[in-house]
CSV table of C-alpha atoms and ligand atoms in Angstrom, one decimal:
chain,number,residue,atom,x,y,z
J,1,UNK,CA,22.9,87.0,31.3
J,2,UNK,CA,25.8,85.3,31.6
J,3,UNK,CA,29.0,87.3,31.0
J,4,UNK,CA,32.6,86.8,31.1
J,5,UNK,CA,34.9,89.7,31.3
J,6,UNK,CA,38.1,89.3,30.1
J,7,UNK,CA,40.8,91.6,31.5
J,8,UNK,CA,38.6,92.1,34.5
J,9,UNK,CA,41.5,93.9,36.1
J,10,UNK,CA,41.8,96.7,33.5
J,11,UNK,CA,40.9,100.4,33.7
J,12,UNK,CA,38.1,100.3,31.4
J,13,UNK,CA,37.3,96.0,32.9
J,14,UNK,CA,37.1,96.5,36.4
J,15,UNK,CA,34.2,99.5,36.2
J,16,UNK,CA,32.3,97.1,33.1
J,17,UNK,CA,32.1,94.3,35.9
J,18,UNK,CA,30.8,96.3,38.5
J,19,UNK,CA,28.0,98.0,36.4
J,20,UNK,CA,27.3,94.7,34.4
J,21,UNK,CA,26.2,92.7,37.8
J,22,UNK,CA,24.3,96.9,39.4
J,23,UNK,CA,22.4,95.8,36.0
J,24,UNK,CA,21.5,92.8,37.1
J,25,UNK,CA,23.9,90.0,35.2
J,26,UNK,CA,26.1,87.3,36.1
J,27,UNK,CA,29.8,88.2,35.6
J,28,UNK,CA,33.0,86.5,36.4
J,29,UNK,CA,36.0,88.2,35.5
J,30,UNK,CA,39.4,87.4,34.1
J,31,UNK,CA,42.6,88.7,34.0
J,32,UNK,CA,46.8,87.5,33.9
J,33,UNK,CA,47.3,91.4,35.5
J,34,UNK,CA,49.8,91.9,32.7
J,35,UNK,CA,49.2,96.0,33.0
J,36,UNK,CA,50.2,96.3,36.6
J,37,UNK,CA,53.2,94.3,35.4
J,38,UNK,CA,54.3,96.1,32.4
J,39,UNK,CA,53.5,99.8,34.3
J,40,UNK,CA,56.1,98.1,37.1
J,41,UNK,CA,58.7,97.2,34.9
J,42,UNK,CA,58.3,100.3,32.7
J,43,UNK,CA,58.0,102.2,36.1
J,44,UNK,CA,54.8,104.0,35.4
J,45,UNK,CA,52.6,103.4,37.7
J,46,UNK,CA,49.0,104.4,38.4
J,47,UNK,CA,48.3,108.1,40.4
J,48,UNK,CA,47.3,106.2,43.4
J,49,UNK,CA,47.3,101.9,44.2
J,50,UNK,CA,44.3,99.6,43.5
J,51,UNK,CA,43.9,96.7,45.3
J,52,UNK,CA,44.0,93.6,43.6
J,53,UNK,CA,41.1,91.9,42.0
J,54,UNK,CA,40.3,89.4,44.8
J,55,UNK,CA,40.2,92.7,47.2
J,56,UNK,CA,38.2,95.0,44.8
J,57,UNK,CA,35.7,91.8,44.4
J,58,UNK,CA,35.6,91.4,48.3
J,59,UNK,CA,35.0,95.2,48.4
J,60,UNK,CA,32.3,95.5,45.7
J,61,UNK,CA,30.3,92.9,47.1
J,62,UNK,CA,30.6,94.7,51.1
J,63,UNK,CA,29.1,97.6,49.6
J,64,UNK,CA,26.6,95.9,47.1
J,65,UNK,CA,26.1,92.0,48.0
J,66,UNK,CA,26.7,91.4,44.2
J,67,UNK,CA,29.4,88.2,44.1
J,68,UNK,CA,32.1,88.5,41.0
J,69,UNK,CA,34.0,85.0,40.5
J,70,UNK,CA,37.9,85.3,39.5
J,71,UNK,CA,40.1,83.8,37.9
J,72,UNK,CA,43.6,84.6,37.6
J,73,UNK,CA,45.7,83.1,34.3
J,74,UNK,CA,46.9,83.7,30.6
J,75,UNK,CA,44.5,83.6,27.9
J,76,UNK,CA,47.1,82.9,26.0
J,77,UNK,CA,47.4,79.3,27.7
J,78,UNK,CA,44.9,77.3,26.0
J,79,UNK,CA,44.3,74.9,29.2
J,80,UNK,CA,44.1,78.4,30.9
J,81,UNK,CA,41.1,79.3,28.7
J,82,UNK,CA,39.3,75.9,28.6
J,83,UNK,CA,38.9,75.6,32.4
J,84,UNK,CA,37.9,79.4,32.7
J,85,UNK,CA,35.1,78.2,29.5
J,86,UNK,CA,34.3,75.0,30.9
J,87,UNK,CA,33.6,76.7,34.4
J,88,UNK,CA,31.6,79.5,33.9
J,89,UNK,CA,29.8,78.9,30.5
J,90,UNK,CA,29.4,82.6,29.3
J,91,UNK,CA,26.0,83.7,27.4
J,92,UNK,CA,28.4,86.2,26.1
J,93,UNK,CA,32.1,87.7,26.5
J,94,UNK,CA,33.5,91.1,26.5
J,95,UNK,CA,37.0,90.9,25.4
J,96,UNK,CA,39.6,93.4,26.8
J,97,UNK,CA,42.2,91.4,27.9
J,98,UNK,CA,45.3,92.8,25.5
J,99,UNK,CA,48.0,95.2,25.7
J,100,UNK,CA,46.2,98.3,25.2
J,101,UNK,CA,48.7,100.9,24.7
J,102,UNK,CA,50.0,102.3,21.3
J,103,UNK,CA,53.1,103.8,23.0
J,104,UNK,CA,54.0,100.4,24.7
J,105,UNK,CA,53.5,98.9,21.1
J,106,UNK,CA,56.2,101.7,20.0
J,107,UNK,CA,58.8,100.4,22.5
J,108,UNK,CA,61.2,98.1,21.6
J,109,UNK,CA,61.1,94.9,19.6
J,110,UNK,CA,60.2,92.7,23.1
J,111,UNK,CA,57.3,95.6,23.6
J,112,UNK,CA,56.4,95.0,20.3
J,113,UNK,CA,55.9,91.1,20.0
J,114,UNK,CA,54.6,90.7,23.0
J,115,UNK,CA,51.4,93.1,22.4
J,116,UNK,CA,51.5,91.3,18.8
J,117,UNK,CA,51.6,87.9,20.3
J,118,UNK,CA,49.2,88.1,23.8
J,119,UNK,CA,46.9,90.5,21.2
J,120,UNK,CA,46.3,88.1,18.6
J,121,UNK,CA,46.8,84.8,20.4
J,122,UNK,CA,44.1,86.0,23.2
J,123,UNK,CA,41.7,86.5,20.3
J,124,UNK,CA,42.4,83.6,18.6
J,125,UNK,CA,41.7,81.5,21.8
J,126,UNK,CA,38.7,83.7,22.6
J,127,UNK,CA,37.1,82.8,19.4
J,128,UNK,CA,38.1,79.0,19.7
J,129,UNK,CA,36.6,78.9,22.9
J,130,UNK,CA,33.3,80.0,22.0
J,131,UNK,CA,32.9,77.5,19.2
J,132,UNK,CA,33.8,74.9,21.5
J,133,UNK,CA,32.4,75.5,24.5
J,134,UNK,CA,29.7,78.0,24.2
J,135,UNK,CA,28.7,78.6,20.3
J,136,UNK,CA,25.7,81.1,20.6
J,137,UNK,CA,27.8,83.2,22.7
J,138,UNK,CA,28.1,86.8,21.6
J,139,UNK,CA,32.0,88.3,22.0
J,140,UNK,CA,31.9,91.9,22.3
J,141,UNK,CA,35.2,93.3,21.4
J,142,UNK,CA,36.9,96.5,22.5
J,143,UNK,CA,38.3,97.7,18.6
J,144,UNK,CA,39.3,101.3,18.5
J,145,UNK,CA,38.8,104.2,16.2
J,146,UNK,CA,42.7,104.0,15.3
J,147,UNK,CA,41.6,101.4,13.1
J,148,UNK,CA,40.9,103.6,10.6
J,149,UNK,CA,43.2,106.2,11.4
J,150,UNK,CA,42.7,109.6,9.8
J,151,UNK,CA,41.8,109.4,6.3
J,152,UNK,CA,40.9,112.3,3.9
J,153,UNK,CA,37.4,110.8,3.6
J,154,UNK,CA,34.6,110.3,6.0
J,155,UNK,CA,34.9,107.4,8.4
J,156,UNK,CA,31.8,105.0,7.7
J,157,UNK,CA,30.7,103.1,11.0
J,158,UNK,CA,32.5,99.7,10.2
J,159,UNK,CA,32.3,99.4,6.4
J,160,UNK,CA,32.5,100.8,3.4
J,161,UNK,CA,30.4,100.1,-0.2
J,162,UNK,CA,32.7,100.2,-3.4
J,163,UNK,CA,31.8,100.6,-7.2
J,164,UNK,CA,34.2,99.7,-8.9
J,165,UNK,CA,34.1,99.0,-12.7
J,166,UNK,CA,30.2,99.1,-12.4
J,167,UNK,CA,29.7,96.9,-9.8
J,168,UNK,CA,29.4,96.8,-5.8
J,169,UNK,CA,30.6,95.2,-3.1
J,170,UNK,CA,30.4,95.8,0.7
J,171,UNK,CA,33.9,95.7,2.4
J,172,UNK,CA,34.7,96.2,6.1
J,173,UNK,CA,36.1,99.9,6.1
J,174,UNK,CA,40.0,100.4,5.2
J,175,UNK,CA,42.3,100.5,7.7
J,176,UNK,CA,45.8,102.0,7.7
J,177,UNK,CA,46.8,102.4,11.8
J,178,UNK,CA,49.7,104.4,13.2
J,179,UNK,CA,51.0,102.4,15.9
J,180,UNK,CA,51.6,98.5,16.0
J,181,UNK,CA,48.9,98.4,18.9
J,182,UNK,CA,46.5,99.8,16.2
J,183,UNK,CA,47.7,97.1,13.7
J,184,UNK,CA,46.9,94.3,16.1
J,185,UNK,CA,43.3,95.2,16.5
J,186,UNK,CA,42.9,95.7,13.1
J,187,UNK,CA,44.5,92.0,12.8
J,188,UNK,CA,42.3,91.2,15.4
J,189,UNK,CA,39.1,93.0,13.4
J,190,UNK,CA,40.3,90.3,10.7
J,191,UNK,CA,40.2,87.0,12.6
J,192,UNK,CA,36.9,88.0,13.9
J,193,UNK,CA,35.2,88.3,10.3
J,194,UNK,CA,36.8,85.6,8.8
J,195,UNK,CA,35.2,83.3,11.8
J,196,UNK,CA,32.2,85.0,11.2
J,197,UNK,CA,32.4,84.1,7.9
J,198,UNK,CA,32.9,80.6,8.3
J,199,UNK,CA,31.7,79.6,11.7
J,200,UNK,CA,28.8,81.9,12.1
J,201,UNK,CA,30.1,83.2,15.4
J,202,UNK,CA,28.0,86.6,16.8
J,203,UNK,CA,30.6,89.4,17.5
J,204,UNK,CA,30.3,92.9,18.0
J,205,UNK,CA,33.7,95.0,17.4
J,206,UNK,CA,33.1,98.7,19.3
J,207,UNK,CA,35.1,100.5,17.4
J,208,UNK,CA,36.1,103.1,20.7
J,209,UNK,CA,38.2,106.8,20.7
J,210,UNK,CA,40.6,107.5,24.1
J,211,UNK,CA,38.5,107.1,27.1
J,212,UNK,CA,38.6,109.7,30.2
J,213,UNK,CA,37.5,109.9,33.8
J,214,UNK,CA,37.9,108.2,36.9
J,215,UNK,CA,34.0,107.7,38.3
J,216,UNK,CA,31.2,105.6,37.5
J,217,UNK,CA,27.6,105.0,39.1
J,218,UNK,CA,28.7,102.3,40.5
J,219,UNK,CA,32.4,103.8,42.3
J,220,UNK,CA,30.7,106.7,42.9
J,221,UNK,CA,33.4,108.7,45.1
J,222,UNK,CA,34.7,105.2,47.4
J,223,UNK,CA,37.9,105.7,45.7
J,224,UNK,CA,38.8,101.7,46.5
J,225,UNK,CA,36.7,101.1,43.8
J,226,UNK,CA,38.6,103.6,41.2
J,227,UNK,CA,40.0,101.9,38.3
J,228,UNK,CA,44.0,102.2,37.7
J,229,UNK,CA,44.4,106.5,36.5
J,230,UNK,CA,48.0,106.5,34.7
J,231,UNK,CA,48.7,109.8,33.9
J,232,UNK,CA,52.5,108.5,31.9
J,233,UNK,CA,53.2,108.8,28.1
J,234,UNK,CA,52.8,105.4,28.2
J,235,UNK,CA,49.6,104.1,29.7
J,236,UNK,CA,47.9,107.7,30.4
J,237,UNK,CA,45.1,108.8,27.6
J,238,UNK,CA,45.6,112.3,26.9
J,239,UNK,CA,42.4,113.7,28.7
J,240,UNK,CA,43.7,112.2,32.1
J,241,UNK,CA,47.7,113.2,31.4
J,242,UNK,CA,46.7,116.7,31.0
J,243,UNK,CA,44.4,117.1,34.1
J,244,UNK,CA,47.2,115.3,36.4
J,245,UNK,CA,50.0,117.6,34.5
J,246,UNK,CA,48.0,120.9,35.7
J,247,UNK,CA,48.0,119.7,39.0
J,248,UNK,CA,51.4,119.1,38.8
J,249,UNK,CA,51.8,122.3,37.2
J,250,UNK,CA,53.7,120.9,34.3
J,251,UNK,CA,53.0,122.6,30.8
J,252,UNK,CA,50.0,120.7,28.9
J,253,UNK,CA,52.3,118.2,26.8
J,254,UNK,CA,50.7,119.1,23.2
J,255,UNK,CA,52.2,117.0,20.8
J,256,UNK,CA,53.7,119.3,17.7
J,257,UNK,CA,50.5,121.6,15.9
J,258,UNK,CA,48.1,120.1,18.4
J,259,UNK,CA,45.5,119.3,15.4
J,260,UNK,CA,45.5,115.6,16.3
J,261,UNK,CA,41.3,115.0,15.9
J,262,UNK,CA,40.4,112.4,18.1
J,263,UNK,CA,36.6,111.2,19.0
J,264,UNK,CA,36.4,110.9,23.1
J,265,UNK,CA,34.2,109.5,25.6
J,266,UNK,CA,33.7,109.2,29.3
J,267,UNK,CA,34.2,105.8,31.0
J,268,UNK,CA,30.4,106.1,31.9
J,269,UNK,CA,29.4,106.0,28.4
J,270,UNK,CA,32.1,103.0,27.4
J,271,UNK,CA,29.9,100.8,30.6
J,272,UNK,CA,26.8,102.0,28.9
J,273,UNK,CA,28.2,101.4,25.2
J,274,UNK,CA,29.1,98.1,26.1
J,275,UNK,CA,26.2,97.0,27.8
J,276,UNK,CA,23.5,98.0,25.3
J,277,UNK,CA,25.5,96.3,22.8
J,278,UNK,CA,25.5,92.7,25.2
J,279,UNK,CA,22.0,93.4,25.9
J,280,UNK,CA,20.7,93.8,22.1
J,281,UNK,CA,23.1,91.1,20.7
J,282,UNK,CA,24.4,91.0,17.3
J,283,UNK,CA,22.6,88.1,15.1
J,284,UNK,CA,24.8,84.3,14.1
J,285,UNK,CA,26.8,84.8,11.7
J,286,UNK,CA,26.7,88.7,11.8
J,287,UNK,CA,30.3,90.9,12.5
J,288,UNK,CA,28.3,94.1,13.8
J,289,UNK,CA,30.4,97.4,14.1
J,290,UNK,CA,29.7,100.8,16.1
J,291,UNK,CA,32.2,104.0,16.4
J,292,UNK,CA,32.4,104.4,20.1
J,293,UNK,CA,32.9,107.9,20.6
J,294,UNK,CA,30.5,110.8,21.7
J,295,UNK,CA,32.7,113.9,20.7
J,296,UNK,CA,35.2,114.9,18.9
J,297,UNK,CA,38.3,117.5,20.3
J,298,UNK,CA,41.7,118.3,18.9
J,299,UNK,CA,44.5,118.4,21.3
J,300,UNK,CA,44.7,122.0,20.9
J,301,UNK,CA,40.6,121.9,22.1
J,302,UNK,CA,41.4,120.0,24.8
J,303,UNK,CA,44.4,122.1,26.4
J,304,UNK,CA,42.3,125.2,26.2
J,305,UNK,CA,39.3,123.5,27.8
J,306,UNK,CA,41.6,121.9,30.4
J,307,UNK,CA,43.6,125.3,31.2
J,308,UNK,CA,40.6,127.4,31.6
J,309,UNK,CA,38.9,125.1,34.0
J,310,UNK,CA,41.6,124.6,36.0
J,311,UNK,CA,42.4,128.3,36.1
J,312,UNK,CA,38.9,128.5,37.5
J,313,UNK,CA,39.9,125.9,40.3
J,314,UNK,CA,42.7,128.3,41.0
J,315,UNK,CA,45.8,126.5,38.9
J,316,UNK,CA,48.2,128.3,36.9
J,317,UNK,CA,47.8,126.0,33.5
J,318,UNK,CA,50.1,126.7,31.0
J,319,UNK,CA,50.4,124.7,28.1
J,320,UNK,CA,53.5,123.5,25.8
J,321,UNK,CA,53.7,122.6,22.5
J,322,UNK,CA,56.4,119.7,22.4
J,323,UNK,CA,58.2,118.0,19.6
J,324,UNK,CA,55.8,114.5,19.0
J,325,UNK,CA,57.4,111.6,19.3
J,326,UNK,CA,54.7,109.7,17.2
J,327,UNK,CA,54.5,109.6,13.4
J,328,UNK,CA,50.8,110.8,13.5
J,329,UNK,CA,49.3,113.5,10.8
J,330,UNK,CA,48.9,116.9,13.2
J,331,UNK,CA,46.5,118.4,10.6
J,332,UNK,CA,43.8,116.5,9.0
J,333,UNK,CA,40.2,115.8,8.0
J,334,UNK,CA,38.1,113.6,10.5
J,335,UNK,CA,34.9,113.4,10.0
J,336,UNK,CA,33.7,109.6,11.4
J,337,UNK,CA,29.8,108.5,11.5
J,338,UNK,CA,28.5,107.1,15.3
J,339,UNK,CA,24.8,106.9,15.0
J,340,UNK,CA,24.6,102.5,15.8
J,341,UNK,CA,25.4,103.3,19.8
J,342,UNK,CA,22.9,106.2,19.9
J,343,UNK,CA,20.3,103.9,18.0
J,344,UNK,CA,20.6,101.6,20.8
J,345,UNK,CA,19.9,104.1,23.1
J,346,UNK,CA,23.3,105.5,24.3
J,347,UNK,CA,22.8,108.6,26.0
J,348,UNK,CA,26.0,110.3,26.3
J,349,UNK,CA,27.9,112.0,28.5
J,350,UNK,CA,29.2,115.1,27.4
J,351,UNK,CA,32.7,116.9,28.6
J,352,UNK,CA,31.6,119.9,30.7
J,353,UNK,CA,33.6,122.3,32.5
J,354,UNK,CA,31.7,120.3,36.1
J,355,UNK,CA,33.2,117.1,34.9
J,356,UNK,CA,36.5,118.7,34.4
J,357,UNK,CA,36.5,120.4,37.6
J,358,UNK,CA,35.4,116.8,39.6
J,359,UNK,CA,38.4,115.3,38.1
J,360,UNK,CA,40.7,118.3,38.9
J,361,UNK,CA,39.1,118.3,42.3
J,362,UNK,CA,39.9,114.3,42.5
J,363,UNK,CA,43.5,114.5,41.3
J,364,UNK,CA,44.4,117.6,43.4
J,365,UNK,CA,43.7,115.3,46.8
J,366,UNK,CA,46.5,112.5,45.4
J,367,UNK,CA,48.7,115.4,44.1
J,368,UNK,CA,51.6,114.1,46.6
J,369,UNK,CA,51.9,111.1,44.5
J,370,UNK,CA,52.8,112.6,40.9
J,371,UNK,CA,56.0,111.8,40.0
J,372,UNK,CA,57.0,114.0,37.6
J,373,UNK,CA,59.8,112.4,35.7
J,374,UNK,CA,56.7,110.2,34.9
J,375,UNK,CA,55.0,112.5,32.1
J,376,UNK,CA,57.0,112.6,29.8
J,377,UNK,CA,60.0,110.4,28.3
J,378,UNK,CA,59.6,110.8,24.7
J,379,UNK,CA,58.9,106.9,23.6
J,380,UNK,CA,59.5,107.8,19.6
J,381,UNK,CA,57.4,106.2,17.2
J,382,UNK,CA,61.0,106.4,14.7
B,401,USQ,N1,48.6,113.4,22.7
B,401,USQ,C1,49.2,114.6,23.0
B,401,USQ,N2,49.8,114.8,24.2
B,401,USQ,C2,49.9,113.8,25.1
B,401,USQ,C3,49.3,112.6,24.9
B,401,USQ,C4,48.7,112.4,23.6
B,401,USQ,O1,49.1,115.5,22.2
B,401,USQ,O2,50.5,114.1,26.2
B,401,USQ,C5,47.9,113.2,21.5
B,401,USQ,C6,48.4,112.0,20.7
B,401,USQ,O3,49.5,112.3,19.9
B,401,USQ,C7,47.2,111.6,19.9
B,401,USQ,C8,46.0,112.0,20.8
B,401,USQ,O4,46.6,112.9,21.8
B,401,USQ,O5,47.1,112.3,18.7
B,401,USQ,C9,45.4,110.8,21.6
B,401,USQ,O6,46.4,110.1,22.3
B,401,USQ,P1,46.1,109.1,23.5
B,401,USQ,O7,47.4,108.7,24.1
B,401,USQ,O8,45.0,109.7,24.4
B,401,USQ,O9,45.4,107.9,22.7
B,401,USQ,P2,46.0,106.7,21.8
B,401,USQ,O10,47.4,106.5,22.0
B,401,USQ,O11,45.6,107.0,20.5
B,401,USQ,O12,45.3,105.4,22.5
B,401,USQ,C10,44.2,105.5,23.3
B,401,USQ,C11,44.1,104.2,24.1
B,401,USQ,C12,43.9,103.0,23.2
B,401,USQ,C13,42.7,103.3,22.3
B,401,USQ,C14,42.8,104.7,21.6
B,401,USQ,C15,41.7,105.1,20.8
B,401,USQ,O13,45.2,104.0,24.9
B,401,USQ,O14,43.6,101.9,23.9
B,401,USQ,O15,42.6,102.3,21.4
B,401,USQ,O16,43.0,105.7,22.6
B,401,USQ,S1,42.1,105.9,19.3
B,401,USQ,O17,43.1,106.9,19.6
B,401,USQ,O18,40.9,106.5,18.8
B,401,USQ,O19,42.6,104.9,18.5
């Protein structure tokens, strides 16, 4: 198949393209590299350097002959978007390229409308493209479970069927997000079915929970082939902050009662997610949505599992309960369904105490480069 990546650069894009073309497809990736510019100017950058996309395609295709084209450019420019369409003709598209951080979202106002306006506009262009250019294309796009945020109910797997007054009606799930990142892919969740709706586009929302880890089949342990590991408040998923902070030996950062119920997943299983979904397309017309998680951990969970592993590896973990800086409920029900992914055949790959101790292990070797004052600066949601 045919398939464009957009944000080809990004932690979760660069891996996709490698395992998309170890699978066997065409892939040409995209990306404006607006995360390595944002982690510059908010001065948060990665554990170690990546090279840059025309050097990690140069690599990957040294040590596996498979050829990645790239093209470099703003989605957001619609001339940008046409030639990249018009180019390549895509049999399908996954669609990372936005500002992926809620803490970024929480900034300032320029933070803000600028993950509002490359968020939405990229989106908006994506699905434009595909009508024009390639209308049987299927766009698989990275939602996340912060859609729904934590409700007192069980989280359905994209929608929801209501009685009301006696009668029923299938709606796509509510949403109520806690950071303005959130609200754009939930805005974004919105164009997508109303172009469903009315175009009959085939998209594919994977609805996906904080992603950890640093290998793949396809990296294995050349580390030139790592995607970027940010370990700040800013860019760094929780999972990763807390196995570079015990290196560090900096107190596990738990935000206030450390309740926070999050569904997680390896970057193995997001490749694997990702690909089943491209390979057993959703149908024209047809918005399809899948929870993309394989677990689910509290904070607390995770601090414990993370400080007796790392005790194991001989680290003195200690872990802090800190004041949060987000407005997020610390105590709450969450209870969401993920069945479509497995139906497809995801088989997942569970956190164990090994997998822990390889990315300790990892992180340890680049322990020179932590910068402490790094961790933590307190971006408030307030
Ligand atoms: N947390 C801590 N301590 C920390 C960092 C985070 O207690 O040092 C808590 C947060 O308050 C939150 C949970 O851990 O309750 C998860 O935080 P996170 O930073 O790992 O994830 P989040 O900001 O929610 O965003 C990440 C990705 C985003 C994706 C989302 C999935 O950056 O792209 O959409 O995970 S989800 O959270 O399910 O919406």
């Amino acid at each position: 198949m045919h398939i464009l990546i957009l944000g080809g650069d990004g932690y979760l894009g660069w891996p996709t393209a490698m395992h998309l073309t170890a699978k066997g497809h065409h892939v040409a990736v995209v990306d404006n590299y607006l995360r390595r510019r944002l982690c510059r100017e908010e001065n948060v950058e990665p554990l170690f350097d990546v090279p840059n996309l025309h050097e990690r395609v140069g690599l990957w295709e040294s040590v596996s002959g498979y050829k990645i084209p790239v093209f470099i450019g703003d989605l957001a420019d619609w001339e940008f978007v046409k030639e990249v369409f018009q180019t390549f003709t895509p049999e399908a598209i996954v669609h990372y390229a936005e500002q992926p951080s809620a803490p970024y979202s929480m900034l300032n106002r320029r933070a803000a409308m600028l993950s509002l306006q490359n968020n939405l506009t990229v989106t908006a262009n994506v699905i434009f493209a595909v009508r024009e250019f390639s209308p049987d294309a299927h766009i698989v796009k990275l939602g996340t479970m912060g859609e729904y945020g934590t409700p007192n109910i069980d989280i359905e797997e994209g929608w929801l069927e209501v009685e009301h007054n006696g009668r029923r009606h299938k709606f796509l799930y509510p949403r109520q997000a806690s950071s303005l990142y959130h609200t754009t892919k939930i805005m974004d969740t919105d164009l997508l079915w109303f172009y469903v709706r009315t175009w009959d586009i085939r998209v594919t929302d994977l609805m996906q929970g904080p992603v950890y880890g640093l290998f793949t089949d396809e990296t294995a342990d050349d580390e030139r082939l790592f995607p970027f590991f940010n370990y700040d408040e800013i860019f760094g998923t929780v999972l990763n902050r807390f196995v570079v902070q015990s290196v560090a030996g900096y107190p596990l950062t738990v935000y206030g009662k450390g309740g926070q119920t999050r569904g997680y997943l390896n970057i193995k299983d997001t490749l694997n997610c990702v690909r089943l979904s491209l390979e057993q397309p959703a149908k024209a017309g047809e918005l399809r949505i899948f929870n993309q998680f394989v677990e689910t951990f509290t904070v607390n969970e995770l601090a414990e599992l993370v400080q007796r592993v790392g005790n194991q590896l001989g680290l003195n973990v200690q872990i802090r309960s800190v004041e949060n800086p987000r407005k997020e409920a610390e105590d709450h029900y969450y209870n969401p369904a993920h069945t479509g992914l497995l139906e497809l055949g995801l088989k997942p790959h569970f956190l164990t105490d090994e997998i822990l101790a390889q990315m300790l292990e990892t992180v340890l070797r680049h322990k020179a480069n932590i910068q402490e004052h790094k961790i933590y600066r307190k971006v408030k949601w307030s």
